[in-house]
XYZ file of C-alpha atoms in Angstrom:
174
model
C 0.006 -0.037 -0.014
C 2.981 2.337 0.462
C 4.006 2.286 -3.215
C 1.144 4.355 -4.534
C 1.744 7.036 -1.892
C 5.423 7.058 -2.594
C 4.796 7.496 -6.192
C 2.223 10.229 -5.721
C 4.615 11.945 -3.357
C 7.409 11.847 -6.066
C 5.196 13.271 -8.753
C 3.733 16.002 -6.623
C 7.259 16.827 -5.275
C 8.473 17.354 -8.776
C 5.435 19.396 -9.809
C 5.808 21.420 -6.687
C 9.538 22.279 -7.522
C 8.525 23.514 -11.067
C 5.892 25.776 -9.659
C 8.281 26.957 -6.921
C 11.005 27.720 -9.461
C 8.440 29.538 -11.677
C 7.353 31.527 -8.638
C 10.717 32.942 -8.269
C 9.931 35.180 -11.247
C 7.381 37.017 -8.929
C 8.656 36.304 -5.362
C 11.898 36.086 -3.564
C 12.722 32.927 -1.632
C 12.068 34.776 1.686
C 8.600 35.785 0.443
C 7.933 32.252 -0.735
C 8.962 30.892 2.695
C 6.512 33.354 4.279
C 3.648 32.284 1.982
C 4.418 28.591 2.510
C 4.663 28.987 6.334
C 1.253 30.716 6.312
C -0.297 27.980 4.279
C 1.270 25.355 6.395
C 0.170 27.094 9.554
C -3.363 27.346 8.375
C -3.471 23.707 7.481
C -1.418 21.939 10.261
C -2.705 23.754 13.323
C -6.422 23.016 12.755
C -5.617 19.396 11.763
C -3.534 18.831 14.857
C -6.166 20.342 17.170
C -8.918 18.156 15.605
C -6.728 14.999 15.913
C -5.464 15.823 19.476
C -2.580 17.653 20.734
C -0.715 16.758 23.966
C -0.354 20.302 25.205
C 1.983 19.060 28.148
C 4.679 18.083 25.647
C 4.598 21.442 23.740
C 7.270 23.295 25.872
C 9.794 20.516 25.315
C 8.927 20.007 21.728
C 8.858 23.609 20.549
C 12.582 24.226 20.367
C 12.948 21.020 18.310
C 10.031 22.021 15.948
C 11.716 25.451 15.510
C 15.014 23.973 14.687
C 13.404 21.619 12.021
C 11.547 24.496 10.525
C 14.574 26.586 10.292
C 16.362 23.714 8.535
C 13.734 23.544 5.860
C 14.142 27.177 4.946
C 17.310 26.465 2.997
C 15.267 24.590 0.314
C 13.920 27.577 -1.570
C 17.250 29.320 -1.499
C 18.957 26.386 -2.988
C 16.334 25.798 -5.608
C 16.806 29.275 -6.733
C 20.502 28.935 -7.410
C 20.342 26.455 -10.305
C 18.231 24.607 -12.879
C 15.375 22.931 -11.133
C 16.123 19.668 -12.945
C 19.608 19.717 -11.414
C 19.392 21.329 -8.045
C 16.032 19.925 -7.280
C 17.320 16.424 -8.093
C 20.323 16.850 -5.799
C 18.259 18.236 -2.981
C 15.896 15.326 -3.242
C 18.587 12.968 -1.972
C 18.224 14.361 1.593
C 16.815 11.103 2.706
C 20.355 9.688 2.454
C 21.452 12.002 5.255
C 18.280 11.045 7.189
C 19.204 7.287 6.724
C 22.770 7.758 7.818
C 21.634 9.633 10.963
C 18.940 7.093 11.765
C 21.487 4.329 11.449
C 24.032 5.958 13.684
C 21.787 7.488 16.425
C 18.595 5.382 16.368
C 20.111 2.117 15.398
C 17.921 1.623 12.377
C 19.031 -0.838 9.864
C 18.878 -1.190 6.131
C 18.661 -4.420 4.005
C 21.389 -5.356 1.551
C 19.114 -4.340 -1.252
C 18.408 -0.920 0.308
C 22.285 -0.403 0.676
C 22.709 -1.127 -3.101
C 19.941 1.332 -3.835
C 21.610 4.029 -1.678
C 24.889 3.478 -3.656
C 22.908 3.941 -6.951
C 21.323 7.145 -5.601
C 24.613 8.466 -4.667
C 26.041 7.628 -8.029
C 23.119 9.258 -9.662
C 23.935 12.492 -7.797
C 27.602 12.350 -8.989
C 26.464 11.889 -12.604
C 23.776 14.597 -12.515
C 26.076 17.112 -10.803
C 28.914 16.713 -13.244
C 28.362 18.992 -16.275
C 29.733 17.497 -19.490
C 32.116 20.454 -19.935
C 33.805 19.687 -16.539
C 34.527 16.162 -17.621
C 35.784 17.269 -21.080
C 37.788 20.226 -20.011
C 38.473 19.532 -16.413
C 36.794 22.692 -15.355
C 35.596 23.604 -11.897
C 33.160 20.906 -10.768
C 31.693 22.348 -7.595
C 29.666 25.237 -8.869
C 27.605 27.320 -6.540
C 24.237 25.681 -7.429
C 25.763 22.246 -6.451
C 27.226 23.504 -3.151
C 23.761 24.949 -2.382
C 21.928 21.820 -3.308
C 24.309 19.570 -1.414
C 24.036 21.873 1.700
C 20.267 21.849 1.441
C 20.218 18.007 1.164
C 22.420 17.763 4.251
C 20.432 20.283 6.289
C 16.995 19.025 5.255
C 17.998 15.447 5.858
C 19.263 16.459 9.318
C 15.900 18.240 9.869
C 13.983 15.183 8.931
C 16.025 13.146 11.429
C 15.290 15.687 14.160
C 11.543 15.682 13.265
C 11.577 11.874 13.578
C 13.007 12.226 17.067
C 10.399 14.831 18.085
C 7.523 12.873 16.690
C 8.783 9.783 18.551
C 8.802 11.866 21.735
C 5.623 13.917 21.412
C 3.480 12.276 18.752
C 2.572 13.615 15.228
C -0.245 15.897 16.378
C 1.681 17.688 19.083
């Protein structure tokens, strides 16, 4: 049952990145973050209140939620720096960071098949991020868009890991 949701998420994620990049013609990343936060706030707060919030856990959880929210702010700035097909794809490997942190700090495991898939994703990032002229002419490989995209992947992956820890402590609705 998870596969249709994963496929829908991948499709909607890609469509969302295109709309976000097109939106930069009219809005700065800061304005986009403000709009996105407002929409999220108007959706998440009522949903959480309806589904049940443990108000006693909010004081301990709030700093973690703040840290996670700040980590996601880099996404729009990184997406602005390069072609969405390239930077968006590199940013989208943030789960590799989440997997690494979950293995180290939570003791989560991955199967052999999953390890091979992780290596393939990593190789895909290398191939996507190397422009053909860099291979032919040995030009600078780490261009600004790539540095921003890799930083975003690392920071967002870390944010997801921290979010998982917070959800385990306080529950999804809190």
